[in-house]
Amino acid sequence: MTRLVLVPIANGTEEIEAITIIDVLRRAECEVTVASCHEHTLVTGSRNIQINTDTVITECTEQNWDLIALPGGVTGAENLRESSHLTEILKAQKREHRWIAAICAAPAVVLSHHNLINNAKATCYPTFLSAIPRPEEDPKKTVVYDESEKIITSQGPGTAFEFALELVSLLKGEGTATALAKTMQAHWWPGKR
Amino acid sequence: MTRLVLVPIANGTEEIEAITIIDVLRRAECEVTVASCHEHTLVTGSRNIQINTDTVITECTEQNWDLIALPGGVTGAENLRESSHLTEILKAQKREHRWIAAICAAPAVVLSHHNLINNAKATCYPTFLSAIPRPEEDPKKTVVYDESEKIITSQGPGTAFEFALELVSLLKGEGTATALAKTMQAHWWPGKR
């Protein structure tokens, strides 16, 4: 089953978070589109790594995405928040009850800001937790699902790998995620959901 | 203390491994140069992510690198191996007894091939272990140091984060690595060395 995933990035995006999500989901044979939220495809991340994206966000408004996954980095998340095209895509995703994932600063800076998180139980980078309506208080819960709101969130670069594997579990099943973790030499097991 | 780090990449490089090393070392305020082993700076990784590097390898022959860190990905490692400029830089690094780090396919495909690993105890991606002269047999040892040969190795994408933190520990001290792990929301502790 083809699964379409959109990963929007911008100048200031945290590179580990973006790349880990893209890489792991592509290994799981999801069709991942990496879109710049600027007018140009070349994006400079938070640690000065330049990534040339597949496309720009204005080209991504017509598809039905199974998942939209937002990486963090404070400046990057602010740039995602300011993109009117991305905001419209996210609102449509929410309206049509499809999954949105966000990590680090993104749950607060993007989703809370645009009232897309509603009453979802969620986590994020610790300093942003106060901007989440219903924050997960257990720091050991590094990936938090809210099935009814279709929101999945995580904490930061150090949790990006397990976050990406949980996204695989969601889209392709736990067996695929477990097998993939093994081939990547990751010490991971499903069941946080 | 300024620490100069070279991260050579090529078409087919495993993106999580490359980006995690670069990002984490830059957070630790190492001066990291990302160099393409092709004639062009734009490199396409193993999962089709395009990275625009800082420079090309032919511009990196004059510096004294405190550390050269090689990411894996089979095709990427083969391309690193075929670069005569990188090979000369690695031979000089070895001759001058400075650190070389390699992960996944790179310890076998690059270092063993060019006889740079000597008798170092080392690990790599499991299917390549037979190409390592003195392989680490305990799979739980995800990062392996050989102090006398100045070689540090690791297994694959799932161990890239702890590998990068161990490189920080080596160059900037355990305290810096521990503090950095915390700010990145990583569950990591030093002492594998």
Short mmCIF file of C-alpha atoms in Angstrom, two decimals:
data_model
loop_
_atom_site.label_atom_id
_atom_site.label_comp_id
_atom_site.label_asym_id
_atom_site.label_seq_id
_atom_site.Cartn_x
_atom_site.Cartn_y
_atom_site.Cartn_z
CA MET A 1 0.00 0.00 0.00
CA THR A 2 1.49 3.31 -1.09
CA ARG A 3 1.78 5.81 1.71
CA LEU A 4 2.30 9.46 0.85
CA VAL A 5 4.26 11.51 3.36
CA LEU A 6 5.05 15.22 3.25
CA VAL A 7 8.08 16.55 5.16
CA PRO A 8 8.12 20.36 4.94
CA ILE A 9 11.44 22.00 5.84
CA ALA A 10 12.77 25.56 5.94
CA ASN A 11 15.86 27.55 6.81
CA GLY A 12 16.68 26.72 10.44
CA THR A 13 15.17 23.22 10.40
CA GLU A 14 16.94 20.80 12.74
CA GLU A 15 18.80 18.53 10.35
CA ILE A 16 18.91 15.31 12.38
CA GLU A 17 15.14 15.47 12.90
CA ALA A 18 14.38 16.13 9.22
CA ILE A 19 16.84 13.63 7.75
CA THR A 20 16.03 10.82 10.19
CA ILE A 21 12.31 11.04 9.40
CA ILE A 22 12.92 11.15 5.63
CA ASP A 23 15.55 8.38 5.58
CA VAL A 24 13.66 5.93 7.83
CA LEU A 25 10.31 6.43 6.06
CA ARG A 26 11.95 5.97 2.63
CA ARG A 27 13.56 2.75 3.85
CA ALA A 28 10.03 1.65 4.78
CA GLU A 29 9.01 2.35 1.17
CA CYS A 30 6.78 5.29 1.95
CA GLU A 31 6.70 7.92 -0.81
CA VAL A 32 8.27 10.86 0.97
CA THR A 33 8.18 14.35 -0.55
CA VAL A 34 10.58 16.85 1.00
CA ALA A 35 9.27 20.36 0.37
CA SER A 36 10.93 23.71 0.99
CA CYS A 37 8.64 26.33 2.55
CA HIS A 38 10.62 29.02 0.71
CA GLU A 39 10.50 29.88 -2.98
CA HIS A 40 13.81 28.08 -3.57
CA THR A 41 14.58 24.38 -3.07
CA LEU A 42 17.95 24.88 -1.33
CA VAL A 43 17.41 25.10 2.44
CA THR A 44 20.02 25.80 5.13
CA GLY A 45 19.39 23.94 8.39
CA SER A 46 20.06 24.94 11.98
CA ARG A 47 23.63 23.56 11.87
CA ASN A 48 24.41 25.09 8.49
CA ILE A 49 23.86 21.94 6.46
CA GLN A 50 22.37 22.71 3.05
CA ILE A 51 19.66 20.37 1.83
CA ASN A 52 18.29 20.54 -1.70
CA THR A 53 14.61 19.61 -1.40
CA ASP A 54 12.51 17.68 -3.93
CA THR A 55 10.10 20.55 -4.46
CA VAL A 56 8.57 23.68 -2.92
CA ILE A 57 5.47 23.76 -0.72
CA THR A 58 3.34 25.57 -3.30
CA GLU A 59 3.50 22.38 -5.39
CA CYS A 60 2.11 20.24 -2.55
CA THR A 61 -1.41 21.59 -2.12
CA GLU A 62 -3.33 19.11 -4.28
CA GLN A 63 -2.28 15.74 -2.85
CA ASN A 64 -3.91 13.76 -0.04
CA TRP A 65 -1.07 13.08 2.38
CA ASP A 66 -1.33 10.06 4.64
CA LEU A 67 1.02 11.85 7.01
CA ILE A 68 2.59 15.28 7.31
CA ALA A 69 5.68 15.24 9.55
CA LEU A 70 7.14 18.50 10.86
CA PRO A 71 10.75 18.65 12.05
CA GLY A 72 11.81 21.16 14.70
CA GLY A 73 14.59 23.64 15.23
CA VAL A 74 13.18 26.89 16.61
CA THR A 75 13.89 29.09 13.58
CA GLY A 76 12.89 26.31 11.24
CA ALA A 77 9.57 25.82 13.04
CA GLU A 78 8.95 29.59 12.98
CA ASN A 79 9.53 29.54 9.23
CA LEU A 80 7.12 26.60 8.81
CA ARG A 81 4.56 28.52 10.89
CA GLU A 82 4.84 31.58 8.63
CA SER A 83 4.19 29.62 5.43
CA SER A 84 0.59 30.32 4.43
CA HIS A 85 0.63 27.42 1.98
CA LEU A 86 1.80 24.94 4.61
CA THR A 87 -0.78 26.31 7.05
CA GLU A 88 -3.56 25.65 4.52
CA ILE A 89 -2.23 22.13 3.87
CA LEU A 90 -2.13 21.41 7.61
CA LYS A 91 -5.66 22.75 8.13
CA ALA A 92 -6.93 20.51 5.33
CA GLN A 93 -5.08 17.53 6.86
CA LYS A 94 -6.75 18.20 10.20
CA ARG A 95 -10.19 18.76 8.65
CA GLU A 96 -9.93 15.47 6.75
CA HIS A 97 -8.77 13.66 9.89
CA ARG A 98 -5.41 12.47 8.62
CA TRP A 99 -2.23 12.20 10.68
CA ILE A 100 0.09 15.07 11.59
CA ALA A 101 3.42 14.40 13.31
CA ALA A 102 5.65 17.03 14.90
CA ILE A 103 8.86 16.98 16.94
CA CYS A 104 10.89 19.34 19.15
CA ALA A 105 9.73 22.97 18.73
CA ALA A 106 7.20 22.15 15.99
CA PRO A 107 4.27 20.90 18.14
CA ALA A 108 4.22 24.21 20.03
CA VAL A 109 5.52 26.70 17.48
CA VAL A 110 3.51 25.39 14.51
CA LEU A 111 0.59 23.25 15.73
CA SER A 112 -0.41 25.11 18.90
CA HIS A 113 -0.02 28.44 17.16
CA HIS A 114 -2.47 27.50 14.41
CA ASN A 115 -4.88 25.76 16.83
CA LEU A 116 -4.25 22.44 15.14
CA ILE A 117 -3.39 20.51 18.26
CA ASN A 118 -6.81 20.99 19.89
CA ASN A 119 -7.04 18.87 22.98
CA ALA A 120 -4.48 16.29 21.88
CA LYS A 121 -2.18 14.83 24.51
CA ALA A 122 1.24 15.80 23.17
CA THR A 123 4.91 16.24 23.95
CA CYS A 124 7.64 18.49 22.53
CA TYR A 125 11.02 19.98 23.46
CA PRO A 126 10.77 20.57 27.24
CA THR A 127 11.04 24.37 27.15
CA PHE A 128 7.96 24.53 24.89
CA LEU A 129 5.71 22.22 26.93
CA SER A 130 3.84 25.15 28.48
CA ALA A 131 2.59 26.10 25.01
CA ILE A 132 0.89 22.69 24.57
CA PRO A 133 -2.76 22.57 25.75
CA ARG A 134 -2.49 19.07 27.26
CA PRO A 135 1.21 18.28 27.75
CA GLU A 136 2.50 14.80 28.45
CA GLU A 137 4.15 15.09 31.85
CA ASP A 138 6.19 11.88 31.84
CA PRO A 139 9.52 12.72 30.15
CA LYS A 140 10.10 9.01 29.49
CA LYS A 141 7.23 9.07 27.00
CA THR A 142 9.43 10.21 24.16
CA VAL A 143 6.78 9.62 21.48
CA VAL A 144 3.15 10.49 22.27
CA TYR A 145 0.14 9.43 20.18
CA ASP A 146 -3.30 10.95 20.26
CA GLU A 147 -5.45 8.64 18.15
CA SER A 148 -8.60 10.74 18.27
CA GLU A 149 -6.88 13.97 17.23
CA LYS A 150 -4.50 12.11 14.87
CA ILE A 151 -1.46 13.86 16.34
CA ILE A 152 1.93 12.21 17.06
CA THR A 153 4.64 14.20 18.79
CA SER A 154 8.17 13.77 20.08
CA GLN A 155 10.85 15.64 22.06
CA GLY A 156 14.02 16.44 20.13
CA PRO A 157 16.98 15.24 18.02
CA GLY A 158 17.79 12.45 20.49
CA THR A 159 14.31 10.97 20.08
CA ALA A 160 14.06 11.42 16.30
CA PHE A 161 15.04 7.84 15.52
CA GLU A 162 12.38 6.22 17.68
CA PHE A 163 9.90 8.84 16.45
CA ALA A 164 10.62 7.87 12.83
CA LEU A 165 10.26 4.17 13.64
CA GLU A 166 6.92 4.85 15.35
CA LEU A 167 5.79 6.64 12.17
CA VAL A 168 6.75 3.52 10.19
CA SER A 169 4.79 1.42 12.67
CA LEU A 170 1.76 3.66 12.13
CA LEU A 171 1.90 3.64 8.32
CA LYS A 172 3.33 0.21 7.56
CA GLY A 173 2.75 -1.84 10.69
CA GLU A 174 4.75 -2.87 13.70
CA GLY A 175 6.40 -5.80 11.92
CA THR A 176 7.90 -3.54 9.26
CA ALA A 177 9.15 -1.12 11.91
CA THR A 178 10.72 -3.88 13.98
CA ALA A 179 12.46 -5.43 10.96
CA LEU A 180 13.68 -2.03 9.82
CA ALA A 181 15.07 -1.19 13.27
CA LYS A 182 17.06 -4.41 13.12
CA THR A 183 18.57 -3.68 9.69
CA MET A 184 19.54 -0.21 10.93
CA GLN A 185 21.23 -1.58 14.06
CA ALA A 186 18.75 0.30 16.23
CA HIS A 187 17.88 -0.88 19.71
CA TRP A 188 14.16 -0.28 19.51
CA TRP A 189 10.97 -2.09 20.16
CA PRO A 190 7.37 -1.12 19.44
CA GLY A 191 4.62 -0.73 21.96
CA LYS A 192 4.87 2.86 23.16
CA ARG A 193 1.57 3.59 21.49
CA MET B 1 40.35 24.63 21.95
CA THR B 2 39.48 24.55 18.25
CA ARG B 3 39.00 21.08 16.90
CA LEU B 4 39.06 20.55 13.14
CA VAL B 5 36.94 17.72 11.81
CA LEU B 6 36.63 16.50 8.23
CA VAL B 7 33.50 14.61 7.14
CA PRO B 8 33.95 13.38 3.55
CA ILE B 9 30.74 12.33 1.79
CA ALA B 10 29.85 11.06 -1.68
CA ASN B 11 26.92 9.87 -3.75
CA GLY B 12 25.38 6.97 -1.84
CA THR B 13 26.46 8.14 1.62
CA GLU B 14 24.01 7.10 4.36
CA GLU B 15 22.35 10.38 5.28
CA ILE B 16 21.50 9.74 8.94
CA GLU B 17 25.10 8.75 9.63
CA ALA B 18 26.57 11.78 7.87
CA ILE B 19 24.13 14.37 9.20
CA THR B 20 24.16 13.10 12.79
CA ILE B 21 27.96 13.29 12.97
CA ILE B 22 28.05 16.79 11.43
CA ASP B 23 25.16 18.20 13.50
CA VAL B 24 26.31 16.83 16.86
CA LEU B 25 29.95 17.87 16.37
CA ARG B 26 28.90 21.37 15.29
CA ARG B 27 26.73 21.66 18.39
CA ALA B 28 29.89 20.81 20.37
CA GLU B 29 31.60 23.73 18.61
CA CYS B 30 33.99 21.64 16.58
CA GLU B 31 34.87 23.18 13.21
CA VAL B 32 33.39 20.62 10.85
CA THR B 33 34.14 20.70 7.12
CA VAL B 34 31.82 18.62 4.95
CA ALA B 35 33.62 17.72 1.74
CA SER B 36 32.29 16.08 -1.40
CA CYS B 37 34.56 13.39 -2.86
CA HIS B 38 33.29 14.31 -6.32
CA GLU B 39 34.16 17.34 -8.41
CA HIS B 40 30.81 18.96 -7.54
CA THR B 41 29.51 19.99 -4.10
CA LEU B 42 25.99 18.60 -4.54
CA VAL B 43 25.88 15.00 -3.31
CA THR B 44 22.94 12.57 -3.45
CA GLY B 45 22.76 10.20 -0.49
CA SER B 46 21.60 6.61 -0.26
CA ARG B 47 17.97 7.67 0.35
CA ASN B 48 17.98 10.27 -2.39
CA ILE B 49 18.48 13.26 -0.12
CA GLN B 50 20.64 15.93 -1.76
CA ILE B 51 23.22 17.61 0.43
CA ASN B 52 25.19 20.61 -0.75
CA THR B 53 28.62 20.26 0.86
CA ASP B 54 30.90 23.06 2.11
CA THR B 55 33.69 22.17 -0.29
CA VAL B 56 35.29 19.39 -2.35
CA ILE B 57 37.94 16.98 -1.09
CA THR B 58 40.69 18.41 -3.31
CA GLU B 59 40.53 21.56 -1.13
CA CYS B 60 41.13 19.58 2.09
CA THR B 61 44.65 18.26 1.61
CA GLU B 62 46.63 20.95 3.46
CA GLN B 63 44.93 21.04 6.88
CA ASN B 64 45.80 19.01 9.96
CA TRP B 65 42.50 17.38 10.95
CA ASP B 66 42.02 16.40 14.57
CA LEU B 67 39.51 13.84 13.36
CA ILE B 68 38.33 12.46 10.03
CA ALA B 69 34.92 10.79 10.32
CA LEU B 70 33.65 8.52 7.54
CA PRO B 71 29.92 7.80 7.19
CA GLY B 72 28.72 4.55 5.63
CA GLY B 73 26.21 3.48 3.06
CA VAL B 74 27.74 0.80 0.80
CA THR B 75 27.84 2.82 -2.41
CA GLY B 76 28.90 5.93 -0.51
CA ALA B 77 31.76 4.05 1.16
CA GLU B 78 32.83 2.62 -2.21
CA ASN B 79 32.92 6.15 -3.61
CA LEU B 80 35.00 7.35 -0.62
CA ARG B 81 37.36 4.43 -1.20
CA GLU B 82 37.84 5.37 -4.85
CA SER B 83 38.81 8.97 -4.10
CA SER B 84 42.59 9.19 -4.45
CA HIS B 85 42.63 12.55 -2.65
CA LEU B 86 40.73 11.20 0.35
CA THR B 87 42.99 8.14 0.41
CA GLU B 88 46.07 10.38 0.61
CA ILE B 89 44.46 12.46 3.39
CA LEU B 90 43.62 9.30 5.35
CA LYS B 91 47.14 7.91 4.91
CA ALA B 92 48.61 11.17 6.21
CA GLN B 93 46.17 11.12 9.14
CA LYS B 94 47.30 7.59 10.02
CA ARG B 95 51.00 8.40 9.56
CA GLU B 96 50.67 11.42 11.86
CA HIS B 97 48.80 9.34 14.43
CA ARG B 98 45.59 11.37 14.48
CA TRP B 99 42.08 9.96 14.91
CA ILE B 100 40.02 8.31 12.19
CA ALA B 101 36.36 7.38 12.82
CA ALA B 102 34.21 5.18 10.59
CA ILE B 103 30.72 3.71 10.79
CA CYS B 104 28.62 1.04 9.04
CA ALA B 105 30.26 -0.07 5.76
CA ALA B 106 33.13 2.45 6.00
CA PRO B 107 35.46 0.58 8.42
CA ALA B 108 35.58 -2.40 6.06
CA VAL B 109 35.05 -0.84 2.62
CA VAL B 110 37.38 2.14 3.14
CA LEU B 111 39.76 1.48 6.05
CA SER B 112 40.38 -2.25 5.64
CA HIS B 113 40.72 -1.87 1.89
CA HIS B 114 43.49 0.73 2.22
CA ASN B 115 45.21 -1.12 5.09
CA LEU B 116 44.49 1.76 7.44
CA ILE B 117 42.87 -0.27 10.17
CA ASN B 118 45.99 -2.35 10.90
CA ASN B 119 45.41 -4.44 13.97
CA ALA B 120 42.80 -2.15 15.50
CA LYS B 121 39.93 -3.73 17.39
CA ALA B 122 36.94 -2.47 15.42
CA THR B 123 33.27 -2.91 14.65
CA CYS B 124 31.11 -2.14 11.59
CA TYR B 125 27.83 -3.15 9.96
CA PRO B 126 27.48 -6.89 10.80
CA THR B 127 27.69 -8.19 7.22
CA PHE B 128 31.11 -6.54 6.83
CA LEU B 129 32.66 -7.80 10.07
CA SER B 130 34.57 -10.55 8.26
CA ALA B 131 36.53 -7.87 6.37
CA ILE B 132 37.85 -6.39 9.65
CA PRO B 133 41.20 -7.85 10.82
CA ARG B 134 40.25 -7.90 14.51
CA PRO B 135 36.46 -7.61 14.76
CA GLU B 136 34.66 -6.79 17.98
CA GLU B 137 32.49 -9.82 18.63
CA ASP B 138 30.11 -8.36 21.22
CA PRO B 139 27.24 -6.73 19.26
CA LYS B 140 26.37 -4.66 22.33
CA LYS B 141 29.61 -2.73 21.89
CA THR B 142 28.08 -0.28 19.46
CA VAL B 143 31.08 2.07 19.53
CA VAL B 144 34.59 0.59 19.64
CA TYR B 145 37.79 2.54 20.38
CA ASP B 146 41.30 1.49 19.64
CA GLU B 147 43.51 4.04 21.40
CA SER B 148 46.81 2.76 20.06
CA GLU B 149 45.69 2.71 16.43
CA LYS B 150 43.56 5.86 16.87
CA ILE B 151 40.53 4.22 15.25
CA ILE B 152 36.91 4.57 16.42
CA THR B 153 34.18 2.56 14.74
CA SER B 154 30.46 1.96 14.97
CA GLN B 155 27.72 -0.23 13.48
CA GLY B 156 25.05 1.61 11.51
CA PRO B 157 22.38 4.35 11.34
CA GLY B 158 20.83 3.24 14.63
CA THR B 159 24.13 3.74 16.45
CA ALA B 160 25.08 7.03 14.75
CA PHE B 161 23.83 9.21 17.59
CA GLU B 162 25.87 7.51 20.31
CA PHE B 163 28.82 7.36 17.91
CA ALA B 164 28.64 11.13 17.40
CA LEU B 165 28.40 11.74 21.15
CA GLU B 166 31.45 9.52 21.71
CA LEU B 167 33.32 11.63 19.14
CA VAL B 168 32.36 14.74 21.13
CA SER B 169 33.58 13.03 24.29
CA LEU B 170 36.90 12.31 22.57
CA LEU B 171 37.44 15.83 21.21
CA LYS B 172 35.76 17.98 23.84
CA GLY B 173 35.55 15.82 26.95
CA GLU B 174 32.94 13.69 28.60
CA GLY B 175 31.28 16.63 30.37
CA THR B 176 30.56 18.39 27.08
CA ALA B 177 29.16 15.21 25.58
CA THR B 178 26.93 14.53 28.58
CA ALA B 179 25.58 18.09 28.62
CA LEU B 180 24.99 18.00 24.87
CA ALA B 181 23.13 14.69 25.09
CA LYS B 182 20.82 16.27 27.64
CA THR B 183 20.03 19.33 25.50
CA MET B 184 19.29 17.00 22.57
CA GLN B 185 16.92 14.84 24.64
CA ALA B 186 19.18 11.84 24.14
CA HIS B 187 19.30 8.99 26.60
CA TRP B 188 23.03 8.52 26.61
CA TRP B 189 25.83 8.21 29.08
CA PRO B 190 29.59 8.09 28.57
CA GLY B 191 31.88 5.30 29.57
CA LYS B 192 31.87 2.90 26.64
CA ARG B 193 35.45 3.79 25.95
#
